Amino acid sequence: MSIFQFEITDNEFKAFRTFIYDEAGINLSDEKKTLVTSRLSKRLRHYSLQSFQQYHDLMMAGNHSGEQQVAIDLLTTNETYFFREPKHFNFLEKQLLPKWPANKTLKVWSAASSSGEEAYSLAMLFDDMLGSNPWDIFASDINSQVLKTAQNGLYLQNRIDGIPKKFLRKYCLKGVDEHAGYLLINKNLRQKLIFSQVNLKRPLGNVGIFDIIFLRNVLIYFDMETKRKIIRQLVEKLQPKGYLFIGHSESLKDIHDGLKIVSPAIYQKL
Ligand SMILES: C[S@@+](CC[C@H](N)C(=O)[O-])C[C@H]1O[C@@H](n2cnc3c(N)ncnc32)[C@H](O)[C@@H]1O
């Protein structure tokens, strides 16, 4: 160990790889050794430990309750932004929302929502287009920290690039004084969304049945077996003819499960 950076042995890396795979289904390749080292080092410092093995032992022993969740929070990658992959929002705006029956509640799940930008982007679009027609958004993630950000709806001003100007005016408040440099999603919108912790690798329980599920930029972290299992579970939570959106860089190749593709990275339940 140098003074500046802890080093991780192959066996220690394998132990964390097994942990995050078992808990979250995330499949870390050998190249992710540096990522594990840099993200977990602060926990070794926090507990004044000398090695990753000691941190792993502490985490698994269970007498520091919550430490496994801390490690999960540190090992997940939460990159996201407002109106990411605009083609999906265009599809909703041009094809799906104009045909949505007036008094039927549109039920949507942002199933790996990270810090909430995806869910709030959907909310802005629905509020703007559906007017007083009912809609619900449920948003979830495995990471407890990003969910707190999502619930607060408070973002750094420099994150707003993708938000159309008319939505910025309609749904976002510019921070002043101690909130200068931040943007707050307005209260009406914040109150409409429900954020909750859901681990997609575990049985989903009673999350509801949805017309649309966004599952974007999370499948890339899973191996084929986990992907299959997660898609199967999610399709059960879709209404017949409901839509599943995945990231444009992801694929459902060899995973059919009663879905047909209707547009790039958009599937419909048969
Ligand atoms: C890269 S972000 C994608 C966020 C958003 N969907 C988007 O496309 O911008 C991936 C998210 O998946 C979450 N995640 C990873 N494994 C998960 C699991 N097993 N269950 C639920 N969420 C998971 C991570 O915590 C992270 O916030």
JSON list of C-alpha atoms in Angstrom, two decimals, residues 10-148:
[
{"chain": "A", "resi": 10, "resn": "ASP", "atom": "CA", "xyz": [-6.66, -10.18, -7.56]},
{"chain": "A", "resi": 11, "resn": "ASN", "atom": "CA", "xyz": [-8.41, -12.14, -4.84]},
{"chain": "A", "resi": 12, "resn": "GLU", "atom": "CA", "xyz": [-9.76, -9.02, -3.18]},
{"chain": "A", "resi": 13, "resn": "PHE", "atom": "CA", "xyz": [-11.06, -7.76, -6.52]},
{"chain": "A", "resi": 14, "resn": "LYS", "atom": "CA", "xyz": [-12.75, -11.13, -7.11]},
{"chain": "A", "resi": 15, "resn": "ALA", "atom": "CA", "xyz": [-14.45, -10.91, -3.72]},
{"chain": "A", "resi": 16, "resn": "PHE", "atom": "CA", "xyz": [-16.00, -7.51, -4.58]},
{"chain": "A", "resi": 17, "resn": "ARG", "atom": "CA", "xyz": [-16.88, -8.69, -8.05]},
{"chain": "A", "resi": 18, "resn": "THR", "atom": "CA", "xyz": [-18.77, -11.64, -6.56]},
{"chain": "A", "resi": 19, "resn": "PHE", "atom": "CA", "xyz": [-20.46, -9.36, -4.03]},
{"chain": "A", "resi": 20, "resn": "ILE", "atom": "CA", "xyz": [-21.82, -6.86, -6.58]},
{"chain": "A", "resi": 21, "resn": "TYR", "atom": "CA", "xyz": [-22.83, -9.64, -8.96]},
{"chain": "A", "resi": 22, "resn": "ASP", "atom": "CA", "xyz": [-24.71, -11.52, -6.24]},
{"chain": "A", "resi": 23, "resn": "GLU", "atom": "CA", "xyz": [-26.39, -8.39, -4.90]},
{"chain": "A", "resi": 24, "resn": "ALA", "atom": "CA", "xyz": [-27.12, -6.33, -8.02]},
{"chain": "A", "resi": 25, "resn": "GLY", "atom": "CA", "xyz": [-26.39, -8.58, -11.01]},
{"chain": "A", "resi": 26, "resn": "ILE", "atom": "CA", "xyz": [-23.63, -6.19, -12.09]},
{"chain": "A", "resi": 27, "resn": "ASN", "atom": "CA", "xyz": [-20.92, -7.97, -14.02]},
{"chain": "A", "resi": 28, "resn": "LEU", "atom": "CA", "xyz": [-17.54, -6.28, -13.49]},
{"chain": "A", "resi": 29, "resn": "SER", "atom": "CA", "xyz": [-14.84, -7.14, -16.03]},
{"chain": "A", "resi": 30, "resn": "ASP", "atom": "CA", "xyz": [-11.15, -7.39, -15.07]},
{"chain": "A", "resi": 31, "resn": "GLU", "atom": "CA", "xyz": [-10.66, -3.87, -16.42]},
{"chain": "A", "resi": 32, "resn": "LYS", "atom": "CA", "xyz": [-12.81, -2.51, -13.58]},
{"chain": "A", "resi": 33, "resn": "LYS", "atom": "CA", "xyz": [-10.12, -3.07, -10.94]},
{"chain": "A", "resi": 34, "resn": "THR", "atom": "CA", "xyz": [-9.18, 0.62, -10.91]},
{"chain": "A", "resi": 35, "resn": "LEU", "atom": "CA", "xyz": [-12.84, 1.60, -10.60]},
{"chain": "A", "resi": 36, "resn": "VAL", "atom": "CA", "xyz": [-13.30, -0.65, -7.55]},
{"chain": "A", "resi": 37, "resn": "THR", "atom": "CA", "xyz": [-10.08, 0.66, -5.98]},
{"chain": "A", "resi": 38, "resn": "SER", "atom": "CA", "xyz": [-10.89, 4.31, -6.48]},
{"chain": "A", "resi": 39, "resn": "ARG", "atom": "CA", "xyz": [-14.52, 4.09, -5.41]},
{"chain": "A", "resi": 40, "resn": "LEU", "atom": "CA", "xyz": [-14.00, 1.99, -2.26]},
{"chain": "A", "resi": 41, "resn": "SER", "atom": "CA", "xyz": [-10.73, 3.50, -0.99]},
{"chain": "A", "resi": 42, "resn": "LYS", "atom": "CA", "xyz": [-12.61, 6.17, 0.95]},
{"chain": "A", "resi": 43, "resn": "ARG", "atom": "CA", "xyz": [-14.35, 3.46, 2.98]},
{"chain": "A", "resi": 44, "resn": "LEU", "atom": "CA", "xyz": [-10.97, 1.96, 3.96]},
{"chain": "A", "resi": 45, "resn": "ARG", "atom": "CA", "xyz": [-9.91, 5.44, 5.10]},
{"chain": "A", "resi": 46, "resn": "HIS", "atom": "CA", "xyz": [-13.22, 5.95, 6.89]},
{"chain": "A", "resi": 47, "resn": "TYR", "atom": "CA", "xyz": [-12.67, 2.80, 8.99]},
{"chain": "A", "resi": 48, "resn": "SER", "atom": "CA", "xyz": [-8.84, 3.21, 9.14]},
{"chain": "A", "resi": 49, "resn": "LEU", "atom": "CA", "xyz": [-8.37, -0.17, 7.46]},
{"chain": "A", "resi": 50, "resn": "GLN", "atom": "CA", "xyz": [-5.20, -1.38, 5.77]},
{"chain": "A", "resi": 51, "resn": "SER", "atom": "CA", "xyz": [-6.60, -3.61, 3.02]},
{"chain": "A", "resi": 52, "resn": "PHE", "atom": "CA", "xyz": [-9.63, -4.32, 0.84]},
{"chain": "A", "resi": 53, "resn": "GLN", "atom": "CA", "xyz": [-9.83, -7.75, 2.46]},
{"chain": "A", "resi": 54, "resn": "GLN", "atom": "CA", "xyz": [-10.41, -6.09, 5.83]},
{"chain": "A", "resi": 55, "resn": "TYR", "atom": "CA", "xyz": [-13.11, -3.89, 4.32]},
{"chain": "A", "resi": 56, "resn": "HIS", "atom": "CA", "xyz": [-14.76, -6.89, 2.67]},
{"chain": "A", "resi": 57, "resn": "ASP", "atom": "CA", "xyz": [-14.71, -8.78, 6.00]},
{"chain": "A", "resi": 58, "resn": "LEU", "atom": "CA", "xyz": [-16.23, -5.81, 7.81]},
{"chain": "A", "resi": 59, "resn": "MET", "atom": "CA", "xyz": [-18.94, -5.40, 5.19]},
{"chain": "A", "resi": 60, "resn": "MET", "atom": "CA", "xyz": [-19.87, -9.09, 5.15]},
{"chain": "A", "resi": 61, "resn": "ALA", "atom": "CA", "xyz": [-19.75, -9.56, 8.94]},
{"chain": "A", "resi": 62, "resn": "GLY", "atom": "CA", "xyz": [-22.93, -7.54, 9.22]},
{"chain": "A", "resi": 63, "resn": "ASN", "atom": "CA", "xyz": [-22.02, -5.66, 12.40]},
{"chain": "A", "resi": 64, "resn": "HIS", "atom": "CA", "xyz": [-21.79, -2.42, 10.45]},
{"chain": "A", "resi": 65, "resn": "SER", "atom": "CA", "xyz": [-25.33, -2.39, 9.30]},
{"chain": "A", "resi": 66, "resn": "GLY", "atom": "CA", "xyz": [-25.85, -0.55, 6.07]},
{"chain": "A", "resi": 67, "resn": "GLU", "atom": "CA", "xyz": [-22.26, -0.97, 4.87]},
{"chain": "A", "resi": 68, "resn": "GLN", "atom": "CA", "xyz": [-23.29, -3.36, 2.10]},
{"chain": "A", "resi": 69, "resn": "GLN", "atom": "CA", "xyz": [-25.66, -0.69, 0.79]},
{"chain": "A", "resi": 70, "resn": "VAL", "atom": "CA", "xyz": [-22.85, 1.88, 0.99]},
{"chain": "A", "resi": 71, "resn": "ALA", "atom": "CA", "xyz": [-20.67, -0.42, -1.15]},
{"chain": "A", "resi": 72, "resn": "ILE", "atom": "CA", "xyz": [-23.53, -0.97, -3.63]},
{"chain": "A", "resi": 73, "resn": "ASP", "atom": "CA", "xyz": [-24.05, 2.80, -3.86]},
{"chain": "A", "resi": 74, "resn": "LEU", "atom": "CA", "xyz": [-20.34, 3.29, -4.57]},
{"chain": "A", "resi": 75, "resn": "LEU", "atom": "CA", "xyz": [-20.07, 0.47, -7.10]},
{"chain": "A", "resi": 76, "resn": "THR", "atom": "CA", "xyz": [-23.04, 1.42, -9.29]},
{"chain": "A", "resi": 77, "resn": "THR", "atom": "CA", "xyz": [-22.58, 3.86, -12.15]},
{"chain": "A", "resi": 78, "resn": "ASN", "atom": "CA", "xyz": [-25.29, 6.50, -12.21]},
{"chain": "A", "resi": 79, "resn": "GLU", "atom": "CA", "xyz": [-24.59, 8.66, -15.22]},
{"chain": "A", "resi": 80, "resn": "THR", "atom": "CA", "xyz": [-27.79, 10.20, -16.54]},
{"chain": "A", "resi": 81, "resn": "TYR", "atom": "CA", "xyz": [-29.16, 13.49, -17.88]},
{"chain": "A", "resi": 82, "resn": "PHE", "atom": "CA", "xyz": [-32.41, 15.21, -18.74]},
{"chain": "A", "resi": 83, "resn": "PHE", "atom": "CA", "xyz": [-34.02, 14.15, -22.04]},
{"chain": "A", "resi": 84, "resn": "ARG", "atom": "CA", "xyz": [-31.26, 11.60, -22.67]},
{"chain": "A", "resi": 85, "resn": "GLU", "atom": "CA", "xyz": [-31.76, 9.82, -26.01]},
{"chain": "A", "resi": 86, "resn": "PRO", "atom": "CA", "xyz": [-34.24, 12.38, -27.40]},
{"chain": "A", "resi": 87, "resn": "LYS", "atom": "CA", "xyz": [-35.64, 9.95, -30.00]},
{"chain": "A", "resi": 88, "resn": "HIS", "atom": "CA", "xyz": [-37.49, 8.20, -27.20]},
{"chain": "A", "resi": 89, "resn": "PHE", "atom": "CA", "xyz": [-39.12, 11.43, -26.11]},
{"chain": "A", "resi": 90, "resn": "ASN", "atom": "CA", "xyz": [-39.99, 12.22, -29.75]},
{"chain": "A", "resi": 91, "resn": "PHE", "atom": "CA", "xyz": [-41.67, 8.83, -30.05]},
{"chain": "A", "resi": 92, "resn": "LEU", "atom": "CA", "xyz": [-43.78, 9.56, -26.98]},
{"chain": "A", "resi": 93, "resn": "GLU", "atom": "CA", "xyz": [-44.59, 13.08, -28.15]},
{"chain": "A", "resi": 94, "resn": "LYS", "atom": "CA", "xyz": [-45.44, 12.28, -31.75]},
{"chain": "A", "resi": 95, "resn": "GLN", "atom": "CA", "xyz": [-46.75, 8.73, -31.69]},
{"chain": "A", "resi": 96, "resn": "LEU", "atom": "CA", "xyz": [-47.91, 7.58, -28.31]},
{"chain": "A", "resi": 97, "resn": "LEU", "atom": "CA", "xyz": [-49.25, 10.54, -26.34]},
{"chain": "A", "resi": 98, "resn": "PRO", "atom": "CA", "xyz": [-51.49, 12.03, -29.09]},
{"chain": "A", "resi": 99, "resn": "LYS", "atom": "CA", "xyz": [-53.37, 8.70, -29.26]},
{"chain": "A", "resi": 100, "resn": "TRP", "atom": "CA", "xyz": [-53.58, 8.09, -25.53]},
{"chain": "A", "resi": 101, "resn": "PRO", "atom": "CA", "xyz": [-57.28, 7.77, -24.45]},
{"chain": "A", "resi": 102, "resn": "ALA", "atom": "CA", "xyz": [-58.41, 10.87, -22.56]},
{"chain": "A", "resi": 103, "resn": "ASN", "atom": "CA", "xyz": [-59.50, 9.40, -19.25]},
{"chain": "A", "resi": 104, "resn": "LYS", "atom": "CA", "xyz": [-57.20, 6.40, -19.01]},
{"chain": "A", "resi": 105, "resn": "THR", "atom": "CA", "xyz": [-54.37, 6.87, -16.49]},
{"chain": "A", "resi": 106, "resn": "LEU", "atom": "CA", "xyz": [-51.00, 6.48, -18.18]},
{"chain": "A", "resi": 107, "resn": "LYS", "atom": "CA", "xyz": [-48.82, 4.42, -15.85]},
{"chain": "A", "resi": 108, "resn": "VAL", "atom": "CA", "xyz": [-45.08, 4.63, -16.31]},
{"chain": "A", "resi": 109, "resn": "TRP", "atom": "CA", "xyz": [-42.09, 3.10, -14.52]},
{"chain": "A", "resi": 110, "resn": "SER", "atom": "CA", "xyz": [-38.57, 4.47, -14.78]},
{"chain": "A", "resi": 111, "resn": "ALA", "atom": "CA", "xyz": [-36.93, 1.26, -13.58]},
{"chain": "A", "resi": 112, "resn": "ALA", "atom": "CA", "xyz": [-33.30, 2.33, -13.15]},
{"chain": "A", "resi": 113, "resn": "SER", "atom": "CA", "xyz": [-33.94, 6.00, -12.66]},
{"chain": "A", "resi": 114, "resn": "SER", "atom": "CA", "xyz": [-30.64, 7.03, -11.12]},
{"chain": "A", "resi": 115, "resn": "SER", "atom": "CA", "xyz": [-30.96, 10.59, -9.75]},
{"chain": "A", "resi": 116, "resn": "GLY", "atom": "CA", "xyz": [-34.34, 11.20, -11.40]},
{"chain": "A", "resi": 117, "resn": "GLU", "atom": "CA", "xyz": [-33.54, 13.17, -14.55]},
{"chain": "A", "resi": 118, "resn": "GLU", "atom": "CA", "xyz": [-35.24, 10.54, -16.74]},
{"chain": "A", "resi": 119, "resn": "ALA", "atom": "CA", "xyz": [-38.40, 10.48, -14.63]},
{"chain": "A", "resi": 120, "resn": "TYR", "atom": "CA", "xyz": [-38.66, 14.28, -14.44]},
{"chain": "A", "resi": 121, "resn": "SER", "atom": "CA", "xyz": [-38.13, 14.54, -18.22]},
{"chain": "A", "resi": 122, "resn": "LEU", "atom": "CA", "xyz": [-41.10, 12.19, -18.68]},
{"chain": "A", "resi": 123, "resn": "ALA", "atom": "CA", "xyz": [-43.14, 14.13, -16.14]},
{"chain": "A", "resi": 124, "resn": "MET", "atom": "CA", "xyz": [-42.54, 17.45, -17.94]},
{"chain": "A", "resi": 125, "resn": "LEU", "atom": "CA", "xyz": [-43.61, 15.94, -21.25]},
{"chain": "A", "resi": 126, "resn": "PHE", "atom": "CA", "xyz": [-46.73, 14.27, -19.79]},
{"chain": "A", "resi": 127, "resn": "ASP", "atom": "CA", "xyz": [-47.84, 17.33, -17.87]},
{"chain": "A", "resi": 128, "resn": "ASP", "atom": "CA", "xyz": [-47.38, 19.49, -20.95]},
{"chain": "A", "resi": 129, "resn": "MET", "atom": "CA", "xyz": [-49.12, 17.15, -23.38]},
{"chain": "A", "resi": 130, "resn": "LEU", "atom": "CA", "xyz": [-51.75, 15.37, -21.33]},
{"chain": "A", "resi": 131, "resn": "GLY", "atom": "CA", "xyz": [-53.05, 18.44, -19.52]},
{"chain": "A", "resi": 132, "resn": "SER", "atom": "CA", "xyz": [-55.56, 17.33, -16.93]},
{"chain": "A", "resi": 133, "resn": "ASN", "atom": "CA", "xyz": [-55.62, 13.72, -18.16]},
{"chain": "A", "resi": 134, "resn": "PRO", "atom": "CA", "xyz": [-54.23, 11.42, -15.47]},
{"chain": "A", "resi": 135, "resn": "TRP", "atom": "CA", "xyz": [-50.73, 9.94, -15.43]},
{"chain": "A", "resi": 136, "resn": "ASP", "atom": "CA", "xyz": [-48.49, 8.32, -12.80]},
{"chain": "A", "resi": 137, "resn": "ILE", "atom": "CA", "xyz": [-44.74, 7.88, -12.72]},
{"chain": "A", "resi": 138, "resn": "PHE", "atom": "CA", "xyz": [-43.04, 5.40, -10.43]},
{"chain": "A", "resi": 139, "resn": "ALA", "atom": "CA", "xyz": [-39.25, 5.64, -10.43]},
{"chain": "A", "resi": 140, "resn": "SER", "atom": "CA", "xyz": [-36.80, 3.29, -8.76]},
{"chain": "A", "resi": 141, "resn": "ASP", "atom": "CA", "xyz": [-33.15, 2.41, -8.43]},
{"chain": "A", "resi": 142, "resn": "ILE", "atom": "CA", "xyz": [-30.97, 0.14, -6.31]},
{"chain": "A", "resi": 143, "resn": "ASN", "atom": "CA", "xyz": [-28.78, 3.06, -5.23]},
{"chain": "A", "resi": 144, "resn": "SER", "atom": "CA", "xyz": [-30.06, 4.76, -2.08]},
{"chain": "A", "resi": 145, "resn": "GLN", "atom": "CA", "xyz": [-28.04, 7.98, -2.58]},
{"chain": "A", "resi": 146, "resn": "VAL", "atom": "CA", "xyz": [-29.27, 8.80, -6.08]},
{"chain": "A", "resi": 147, "resn": "LEU", "atom": "CA", "xyz": [-32.84, 8.28, -4.90]},
{"chain": "A", "resi": 148, "resn": "LYS", "atom": "CA", "xyz": [-32.36, 11.04, -2.32]}
]
